[in-house]
Amino acid sequence: MEATRIKKLPPYLFARIEKKIEEAKEKGIDIISFGIGDPDMPTPQPIIDELCKEANNTINHQYPSSVGMLSFRQAVSDYYKTNFGVELDPRKEVINLIGSKEGIGHINFCYVDPGDINLVPDPGYPVYGIGTLLAGGEVYPMPLLEKNGFIPDLTKIPEEVARKAKLMFINYPNNPTGAVAGKEFFVEVVDFAKKYNIIVCHDAAYTEIAFDDYRPTSFLEIPGAKEVGVEFGSLSKPFNMTGWRVGWVVGRQDVVECLGRLKSNIDSGQFQAIQYAAIKGLTESKDNINEICKIYKSRRDKIIEGLNRMGWNLSKPKGTFYIWAPIPKGYTSASFAEYVLEKAGVIVTPGSGYGEYGEGYFRISITIPDERISEGLARLEKNLGKVEF
Ligand SMILES: *Cc1c(COP(=O)(O)O)cnc(C)c1O
C-alpha cells in the first residue's frame, strides 16, 4: 500500500499527451517538440575536460562533503560578488546541491509541518507544490496573471494565510511565463516576508538567460533579503548542464545550514569531479553564456514573429527560453496541445500542467535547432491558418 503522501500527489497532467506522443512515434510520425525545457546545445568543452581530468584523480573517488567542497562554495561566492555585488560567506551562506530541484524539493522537509501553508506561484514549476505536499503542507496558490505581468499580487493574500505561511516560492525570470520581475517586486517580497515571518525561496534558474540588454536581479541584491530568504541557483541552463546535476543554495545562514543538515542525513553530496567542472564553468565560461543567449534570442525572435503572423499578438520575453502564449478560441490548453500534435506533429506544453491559472495558455520551449523551428512554424501555420481569440 502506498503512503498517503504519495497518494495525495496530483495526477500527472502530461500523462495523456505523453501517451499520444508515444503513439505518434510508433506510427513513425516525425515529431517536432517544443515541449521540454532542456538545452539542446552541448556543455562547453573546458567543463567536460575538467570533469575528465578530475575523474582520473583517485582522491575524488571517495565520498565528498555533503555540503560541497569549500572551493566550489568559494566559486559560487565569487560569482555572486562579480555578477550581483553580493557578499556571501562561503563557509556559512553557500552549499552545493545535486541540482537546484533537489534543494527546492528538500527545503520543505526543513520547515513544513503537516497543515502548514506554503505560498506557491500558479502557474509554476511543479516542484514547489509537490515538495510542499510531500512534507504534508498545503499549497496556497499565488495567481500569476497576465494583467499583472505574471507577478503575484501580494495584497491579495489573506492576512490569516500570510500569518500561517512558512515558505514563499518565487521564480524570475519565470518558468513557464517568461516574465521578469523588477527590483520593486523583490523589495515588496522582503517587506512581506519580514512582516509575516516567512522564508522566501527564490528560484534563480534563469538569471543568466536574458536578452535585449536586460540583466536579471538576484533576490539577494535587495537590502534585507539575506535576513528573510535564500536563492537557488543552477548550472543546468546557463552551461547546458541539465544532466550533470549541480546547483547551489545561498543566503540566510540558518536556512542554508538547516538544508545542509537535512541533506547530510539523506545524501552524501555531489561527485567532486562534477564540482570541479562546475567551478570551471562559473569562473571561465562567461563567453559561452553570451553565445547561447544570442542563439536563444534569434530563435525567440523567429518564433514570436512566426506566431504573430498567424494572429497572435505576443511581445518578446526578456528572459528564459520559453514563450507563453494564449490558446486560440475554441480550445482548452489540453485540447489545443492534442490538436497540434495530431494535425501538425508538433508538441507544445499545455499551460494547465503548471497549475489552474495556466489554463488558457501553452508553453513553447525554444531549445531546438533553427531548421526544426522553421519546420514547426510552417506546420502550425498550415494547420491553424489565421487564429482568433
Ligand atoms: C530547469 C529549472 C530548474 C533547475 O533545475 P536543476 O535541478 O538545477 O537542473 C529549477 N527551476 C526552474 C524553474 C527550472 O525551469
Coordinates of C-alpha atoms and ligand atoms in Angstrom, one line a residue:
M1 CA 0.0 0.0 0.0
E2 CA 1.4 3.4 -1.0
A3 CA 1.9 6.1 1.7
T4 CA -0.7 8.8 1.9
R5 CA 1.9 11.4 0.9
I6 CA 2.3 9.6 -2.4
K7 CA -1.4 9.0 -2.9
K8 CA -2.0 12.7 -2.3
L9 CA 0.2 13.8 -5.2
P10 CA -1.8 15.3 -8.1
P11 CA -2.3 13.2 -11.2
Y12 CA 0.5 13.7 -13.7
L13 CA -1.1 16.2 -16.1
F14 CA 1.2 15.4 -19.1
A15 CA 0.3 11.7 -19.0
R16 CA -2.3 11.9 -21.7
I17 CA -0.2 13.9 -24.1
E18 CA 2.8 11.7 -23.4
K19 CA 0.7 8.7 -24.4
K20 CA -0.2 10.5 -27.7
I21 CA 3.4 11.2 -28.3
E22 CA 4.3 7.6 -27.9
E23 CA 1.6 6.5 -30.3
A24 CA 2.7 9.0 -32.9
K25 CA 6.3 7.9 -32.6
E26 CA 5.2 4.3 -33.0
K27 CA 3.5 5.2 -36.2
G28 CA 6.7 6.7 -37.4
I29 CA 5.4 10.3 -37.5
D30 CA 8.2 12.9 -37.4
I31 CA 7.5 14.9 -34.2
I32 CA 8.8 18.4 -33.6
S33 CA 9.0 19.0 -29.8
F34 CA 8.7 22.5 -28.3
G35 CA 7.8 20.6 -25.1
I36 CA 10.8 20.1 -23.0
G37 CA 12.9 22.9 -21.3
D38 CA 16.2 21.2 -21.8
P39 CA 19.1 22.9 -23.7
D40 CA 19.9 21.2 -27.0
M41 CA 23.4 22.5 -27.2
P42 CA 26.4 20.7 -25.6
T43 CA 28.2 21.6 -22.4
P44 CA 31.3 23.8 -23.1
Q45 CA 34.4 21.8 -23.8
P46 CA 36.6 23.2 -21.0
I47 CA 34.0 22.0 -18.4
I48 CA 34.0 18.5 -20.0
D49 CA 37.8 18.4 -20.0
E50 CA 37.9 19.4 -16.3
L51 CA 35.5 16.6 -15.5
C52 CA 37.7 14.1 -17.3
K53 CA 40.8 15.3 -15.6
E54 CA 39.2 15.2 -12.1
A55 CA 37.5 11.8 -12.8
N56 CA 41.1 10.4 -13.2
N57 CA 42.2 11.8 -9.8
T58 CA 41.6 8.9 -7.4
I59 CA 41.1 11.3 -4.5
N60 CA 37.8 12.2 -6.0
H61 CA 36.5 8.6 -5.9
Q62 CA 35.6 8.8 -2.2
Y63 CA 32.6 10.3 -0.5
P64 CA 32.5 14.1 -0.9
S65 CA 31.4 16.5 1.8
S66 CA 27.6 16.7 1.8
V67 CA 27.6 20.5 1.6
G68 CA 30.1 20.7 -1.2
M69 CA 33.8 21.4 -1.4
L70 CA 34.9 24.8 0.0
S71 CA 36.4 25.6 -3.4
F72 CA 33.0 25.1 -5.0
R73 CA 31.3 27.3 -2.4
Q74 CA 34.1 29.9 -2.8
A75 CA 33.5 29.9 -6.6
V76 CA 29.7 30.5 -6.1
S77 CA 30.5 33.3 -3.6
D78 CA 32.9 34.9 -6.1
Y79 CA 30.3 34.6 -8.8
Y80 CA 27.8 36.5 -6.7
K81 CA 30.3 39.2 -5.9
T82 CA 31.2 39.7 -9.6
N83 CA 27.7 39.4 -11.1
F84 CA 25.5 40.9 -8.4
G85 CA 27.8 42.7 -6.0
V86 CA 26.5 40.4 -3.2
E87 CA 28.9 39.3 -0.5
L88 CA 28.5 35.7 0.7
D89 CA 30.5 33.8 3.3
P90 CA 31.3 30.5 1.5
R91 CA 31.5 28.7 4.8
K92 CA 28.1 29.7 6.1
E93 CA 26.0 31.1 3.4
V94 CA 26.6 28.7 0.5
I95 CA 26.1 24.9 0.0
N96 CA 26.2 22.6 -3.0
L97 CA 23.1 20.9 -4.3
I98 CA 22.6 17.9 -6.6
G99 CA 20.8 20.2 -9.0
S100 CA 18.6 23.0 -7.7
K101 CA 15.5 21.0 -8.0
E102 CA 16.8 18.7 -5.3
G103 CA 17.2 21.6 -2.8
I104 CA 13.8 23.1 -3.8
G105 CA 12.1 19.8 -3.0
H106 CA 14.0 19.1 0.2
I107 CA 13.7 22.5 1.8
N108 CA 10.1 21.7 2.6
F109 CA 11.3 19.0 4.9
C110 CA 13.2 21.6 6.9
Y111 CA 10.3 24.0 7.6
V112 CA 6.9 22.5 6.7
D113 CA 4.9 20.5 9.3
P114 CA 1.6 18.8 8.4
G115 CA -1.0 21.5 8.0
D116 CA 1.4 24.4 7.3
I117 CA 0.9 26.6 4.3
N118 CA 3.4 27.5 1.5
L119 CA 2.8 30.3 -1.0
V120 CA 3.3 28.9 -4.4
P121 CA 3.1 30.7 -7.8
D122 CA 0.5 29.4 -10.2
P123 CA 1.3 28.6 -13.0
G124 CA 4.7 27.5 -11.7
Y125 CA 7.5 24.9 -11.8
P126 CA 5.7 21.9 -10.3
V127 CA 8.3 21.0 -7.6
Y128 CA 7.3 24.0 -5.3
G129 CA 3.8 22.5 -4.8
I130 CA 4.9 18.8 -4.9
G131 CA 7.6 19.4 -2.3
T132 CA 5.1 21.2 -0.1
L133 CA 2.6 18.2 -0.4
L134 CA 5.3 15.6 0.3
A135 CA 6.2 17.4 3.5
G136 CA 2.5 17.3 4.5
G137 CA 1.9 21.0 3.8
E138 CA -0.8 22.8 2.0
V139 CA -0.4 24.9 -1.1
Y140 CA -1.8 28.4 -1.3
P141 CA -1.6 29.4 -4.9
M142 CA -0.5 32.9 -5.8
P143 CA -2.0 33.5 -9.3
L144 CA 0.3 34.9 -11.9
L145 CA -2.0 36.9 -14.1
E146 CA -1.2 38.4 -17.5
K147 CA -2.7 41.8 -16.4
N148 CA -0.1 41.9 -13.6
G149 CA 2.7 41.0 -15.9
F150 CA 2.7 37.5 -14.3
I151 CA 3.8 38.9 -11.0
P152 CA 1.9 37.8 -7.9
D153 CA -0.3 40.4 -6.1
L154 CA 0.8 40.0 -2.5
T155 CA -2.0 42.3 -1.3
K156 CA -4.5 39.6 -2.3
I157 CA -3.1 37.1 0.1
P158 CA -5.4 36.9 3.1
E159 CA -4.0 38.0 6.4
E160 CA -4.7 34.6 8.1
V161 CA -3.0 32.8 5.3
A162 CA 0.1 35.0 5.4
R163 CA 0.4 34.5 9.1
K164 CA 0.3 30.8 8.8
A165 CA 2.6 30.6 5.8
K166 CA 6.1 29.1 6.2
L167 CA 7.7 29.4 2.7
M168 CA 7.1 31.6 -0.3
F169 CA 8.4 30.3 -3.6
I170 CA 9.1 32.9 -6.4
N171 CA 11.0 32.5 -9.7
Y172 CA 12.2 35.3 -12.0
P173 CA 12.9 35.2 -14.9
N174 CA 9.9 32.9 -14.8
N175 CA 9.2 29.4 -16.0
P176 CA 6.7 28.9 -17.6
T177 CA 5.6 32.5 -18.4
G178 CA 9.0 34.0 -19.5
A179 CA 8.1 37.1 -17.3
V180 CA 10.8 39.1 -15.5
A181 CA 10.4 41.0 -12.2
G182 CA 11.8 44.4 -11.3
K183 CA 13.6 45.2 -8.1
E184 CA 10.5 46.8 -6.7
F185 CA 8.7 43.5 -6.6
F186 CA 11.6 41.9 -4.7
V187 CA 11.5 44.8 -2.3
E188 CA 7.8 44.1 -1.7
V189 CA 8.6 40.5 -1.1
V190 CA 11.2 41.3 1.5
D191 CA 8.8 43.6 3.4
F192 CA 6.0 41.0 3.2
A193 CA 8.3 38.2 4.4
K194 CA 9.6 40.3 7.3
K195 CA 6.0 41.3 8.4
Y196 CA 4.8 37.7 8.4
N197 CA 7.9 35.8 9.2
I198 CA 8.0 33.9 6.0
I199 CA 11.1 32.3 4.4
V200 CA 11.5 33.3 0.8
C201 CA 12.8 30.8 -1.7
H202 CA 13.8 32.4 -4.9
D203 CA 14.4 30.0 -7.7
A204 CA 17.1 31.8 -9.9
A205 CA 17.5 29.1 -12.5
Y206 CA 17.2 31.6 -15.4
T207 CA 19.2 34.6 -14.1
E208 CA 21.8 34.1 -16.9
I209 CA 19.2 33.6 -19.7
A210 CA 18.3 37.1 -20.6
F211 CA 18.0 39.3 -23.7
D212 CA 17.9 42.8 -25.1
D213 CA 20.3 44.3 -22.5
Y214 CA 18.0 43.2 -19.7
R215 CA 20.0 42.0 -16.7
P216 CA 18.0 39.9 -14.1
T217 CA 18.3 40.8 -10.5
S218 CA 19.5 38.4 -7.8
F219 CA 17.0 38.4 -4.9
L220 CA 20.0 38.8 -2.6
E221 CA 20.8 42.2 -4.1
I222 CA 17.8 43.6 -2.2
P223 CA 18.6 45.1 1.2
G224 CA 17.3 42.8 3.9
A225 CA 16.9 39.8 1.5
K226 CA 19.6 37.8 3.3
E227 CA 17.6 38.0 6.5
V228 CA 14.4 36.6 5.0
G229 CA 15.4 34.1 2.4
V230 CA 17.6 32.1 0.1
E231 CA 18.2 31.8 -3.6
F232 CA 18.5 28.6 -5.5
G233 CA 21.0 28.6 -8.4
S234 CA 21.9 26.1 -11.1
L235 CA 24.5 25.4 -13.7
S236 CA 21.9 23.5 -15.8
K237 CA 20.5 26.3 -18.0
P238 CA 23.5 28.7 -18.5
F239 CA 26.0 25.9 -19.2
N240 CA 23.8 23.3 -20.9
M241 CA 24.4 21.0 -17.9
T242 CA 21.0 19.7 -17.0
G243 CA 22.3 16.1 -17.0
W244 CA 25.2 16.9 -14.6
R245 CA 23.0 17.7 -11.6
V246 CA 24.8 20.5 -9.9
G247 CA 23.5 23.7 -8.3
W248 CA 23.5 25.7 -5.0
V249 CA 21.5 27.4 -2.4
V250 CA 22.8 30.7 -0.9
G251 CA 21.6 33.3 1.5
R252 CA 20.1 33.3 5.0
Q253 CA 22.6 31.5 7.1
D254 CA 20.3 29.4 9.4
V255 CA 18.2 28.3 6.4
V256 CA 21.3 27.2 4.3
E257 CA 22.6 25.4 7.4
C258 CA 19.3 23.6 8.0
L259 CA 19.1 22.4 4.4
G260 CA 22.7 21.2 4.7
R261 CA 21.9 19.4 7.9
L262 CA 18.9 17.6 6.3
K263 CA 21.0 16.7 3.3
S264 CA 23.8 15.3 5.4
N265 CA 21.3 12.8 6.7
I266 CA 19.9 11.6 3.3
D267 CA 22.6 12.1 0.7
S268 CA 26.3 12.4 0.6
G269 CA 26.8 15.3 -1.8
Q270 CA 27.9 15.6 -5.4
F271 CA 30.8 13.8 -7.1
Q272 CA 33.8 16.1 -6.6
A273 CA 34.9 15.9 -10.3
I274 CA 31.5 17.4 -11.2
Q275 CA 32.1 20.2 -8.6
Y276 CA 35.5 20.9 -10.2
A277 CA 33.8 21.0 -13.6
A278 CA 31.2 23.4 -12.2
I279 CA 33.9 25.7 -10.8
K280 CA 35.4 25.8 -14.3
G281 CA 32.1 26.9 -15.7
L282 CA 31.5 29.6 -13.0
T283 CA 35.0 31.1 -13.4
E284 CA 35.8 30.7 -17.1
S285 CA 32.8 30.3 -19.3
K286 CA 31.1 33.7 -19.3
D287 CA 31.7 34.0 -23.1
N288 CA 29.7 30.8 -23.6
I289 CA 26.7 32.3 -21.8
N290 CA 26.7 35.3 -24.1
E291 CA 26.9 32.9 -27.1
I292 CA 24.0 30.8 -26.1
C293 CA 21.9 33.9 -25.2
K294 CA 22.5 35.2 -28.7
I295 CA 21.2 31.9 -30.2
Y296 CA 18.2 31.8 -27.9
K297 CA 17.4 35.4 -28.8
S298 CA 17.4 34.7 -32.5
R299 CA 15.2 31.6 -32.0
R300 CA 12.9 33.6 -29.8
D301 CA 12.5 36.4 -32.4
K302 CA 11.8 33.8 -35.1
I303 CA 9.1 32.1 -33.2
I304 CA 7.4 35.3 -31.9
E305 CA 7.4 36.7 -35.4
G306 CA 6.0 33.5 -36.8
L307 CA 3.2 33.2 -34.2
N308 CA 2.3 36.9 -34.6
R309 CA 2.0 36.4 -38.4
M310 CA -0.6 33.7 -37.6
G311 CA -2.6 36.2 -35.5
W312 CA -1.1 36.1 -32.0
N313 CA 0.0 39.4 -30.5
L314 CA 2.9 38.4 -28.4
S315 CA 5.7 40.6 -27.1
K316 CA 9.2 39.2 -26.8
P317 CA 10.1 37.7 -23.4
K318 CA 13.2 39.3 -21.8
G319 CA 14.3 36.1 -20.1
T320 CA 14.2 32.3 -20.1
F321 CA 13.9 30.1 -23.1
Y322 CA 10.1 29.9 -23.0
I323 CA 7.3 31.5 -24.9
W324 CA 4.0 31.6 -23.1
A325 CA 1.1 32.2 -25.4
P326 CA -2.7 32.2 -25.1
I327 CA -4.6 29.4 -26.9
P328 CA -6.9 30.3 -29.8
K329 CA -10.7 30.4 -29.4
G330 CA -12.5 27.1 -29.1
Y331 CA -9.8 25.1 -27.3
T332 CA -8.7 24.3 -23.8
S333 CA -5.0 24.1 -23.1
A334 CA -5.1 20.3 -23.3
S335 CA -7.3 20.1 -26.4
F336 CA -5.1 22.6 -28.2
A337 CA -1.9 20.6 -27.4
E338 CA -3.6 17.5 -28.6
Y339 CA -4.8 19.2 -31.8
V340 CA -1.4 20.4 -32.9
L341 CA 0.2 17.1 -32.0
E342 CA -2.4 15.1 -34.1
K343 CA -2.6 17.5 -37.0
A344 CA 0.8 19.0 -37.2
G345 CA 3.1 16.6 -35.3
V346 CA 4.1 19.5 -33.1
I347 CA 4.4 19.3 -29.3
V348 CA 3.6 22.3 -27.2
T349 CA 3.1 22.0 -23.4
P350 CA -0.5 22.7 -22.1
G351 CA -0.4 25.5 -19.6
S352 CA -2.8 23.7 -17.3
G353 CA 0.1 21.3 -16.4
Y354 CA 1.6 24.2 -14.4
G355 CA -1.5 25.0 -12.3
E356 CA -5.1 26.1 -12.7
Y357 CA -4.1 29.6 -13.7
G358 CA -2.1 28.1 -16.6
E359 CA -5.3 27.1 -18.3
G360 CA -5.9 29.1 -21.4
Y361 CA -2.1 29.1 -22.3
F362 CA 0.5 26.9 -23.8
R363 CA 4.3 26.9 -23.5
I364 CA 6.8 26.7 -26.2
S365 CA 10.4 25.9 -25.3
I366 CA 13.0 27.2 -27.8
T367 CA 15.6 24.6 -27.1
I368 CA 15.5 23.1 -30.6
P369 CA 17.6 24.0 -33.6
D370 CA 16.7 26.6 -36.2
E371 CA 15.6 24.4 -39.0
R372 CA 13.3 22.4 -36.7
I373 CA 11.8 25.7 -35.5
S374 CA 11.1 26.8 -39.1
E375 CA 9.6 23.4 -39.9
G376 CA 7.5 23.5 -36.7
L377 CA 6.2 27.0 -37.5
A378 CA 5.4 26.1 -41.1
R379 CA 3.3 23.1 -39.9
L380 CA 1.5 25.2 -37.3
E381 CA 0.7 27.8 -39.9
K382 CA -0.6 25.2 -42.4
N383 CA -2.9 23.6 -39.9
L384 CA -4.1 26.5 -37.9
G385 CA -4.3 29.2 -40.5
K386 CA -5.2 32.6 -39.0
V387 CA -6.0 32.2 -35.3
E388 CA -8.7 34.1 -33.4
F389 CA -9.1 34.6 -29.7
Ligands
LIG1 C1 15.3 23.9 -15.1 C2 14.7 24.6 -13.8 C3 15.4 24.4 -12.6 C4 16.6 23.6 -12.5 O1 17.0 22.7 -12.2 P1 18.2 21.8 -11.8 O2 17.7 20.8 -10.9 O3 19.2 22.7 -11.3 O4 18.6 21.1 -13.1 C5 14.9 25.0 -11.5 N1 13.8 25.8 -11.6 C6 13.2 26.0 -12.7 C7 12.0 26.9 -12.8 C8 13.6 25.4 -13.9 O5 13.0 25.6 -15.0

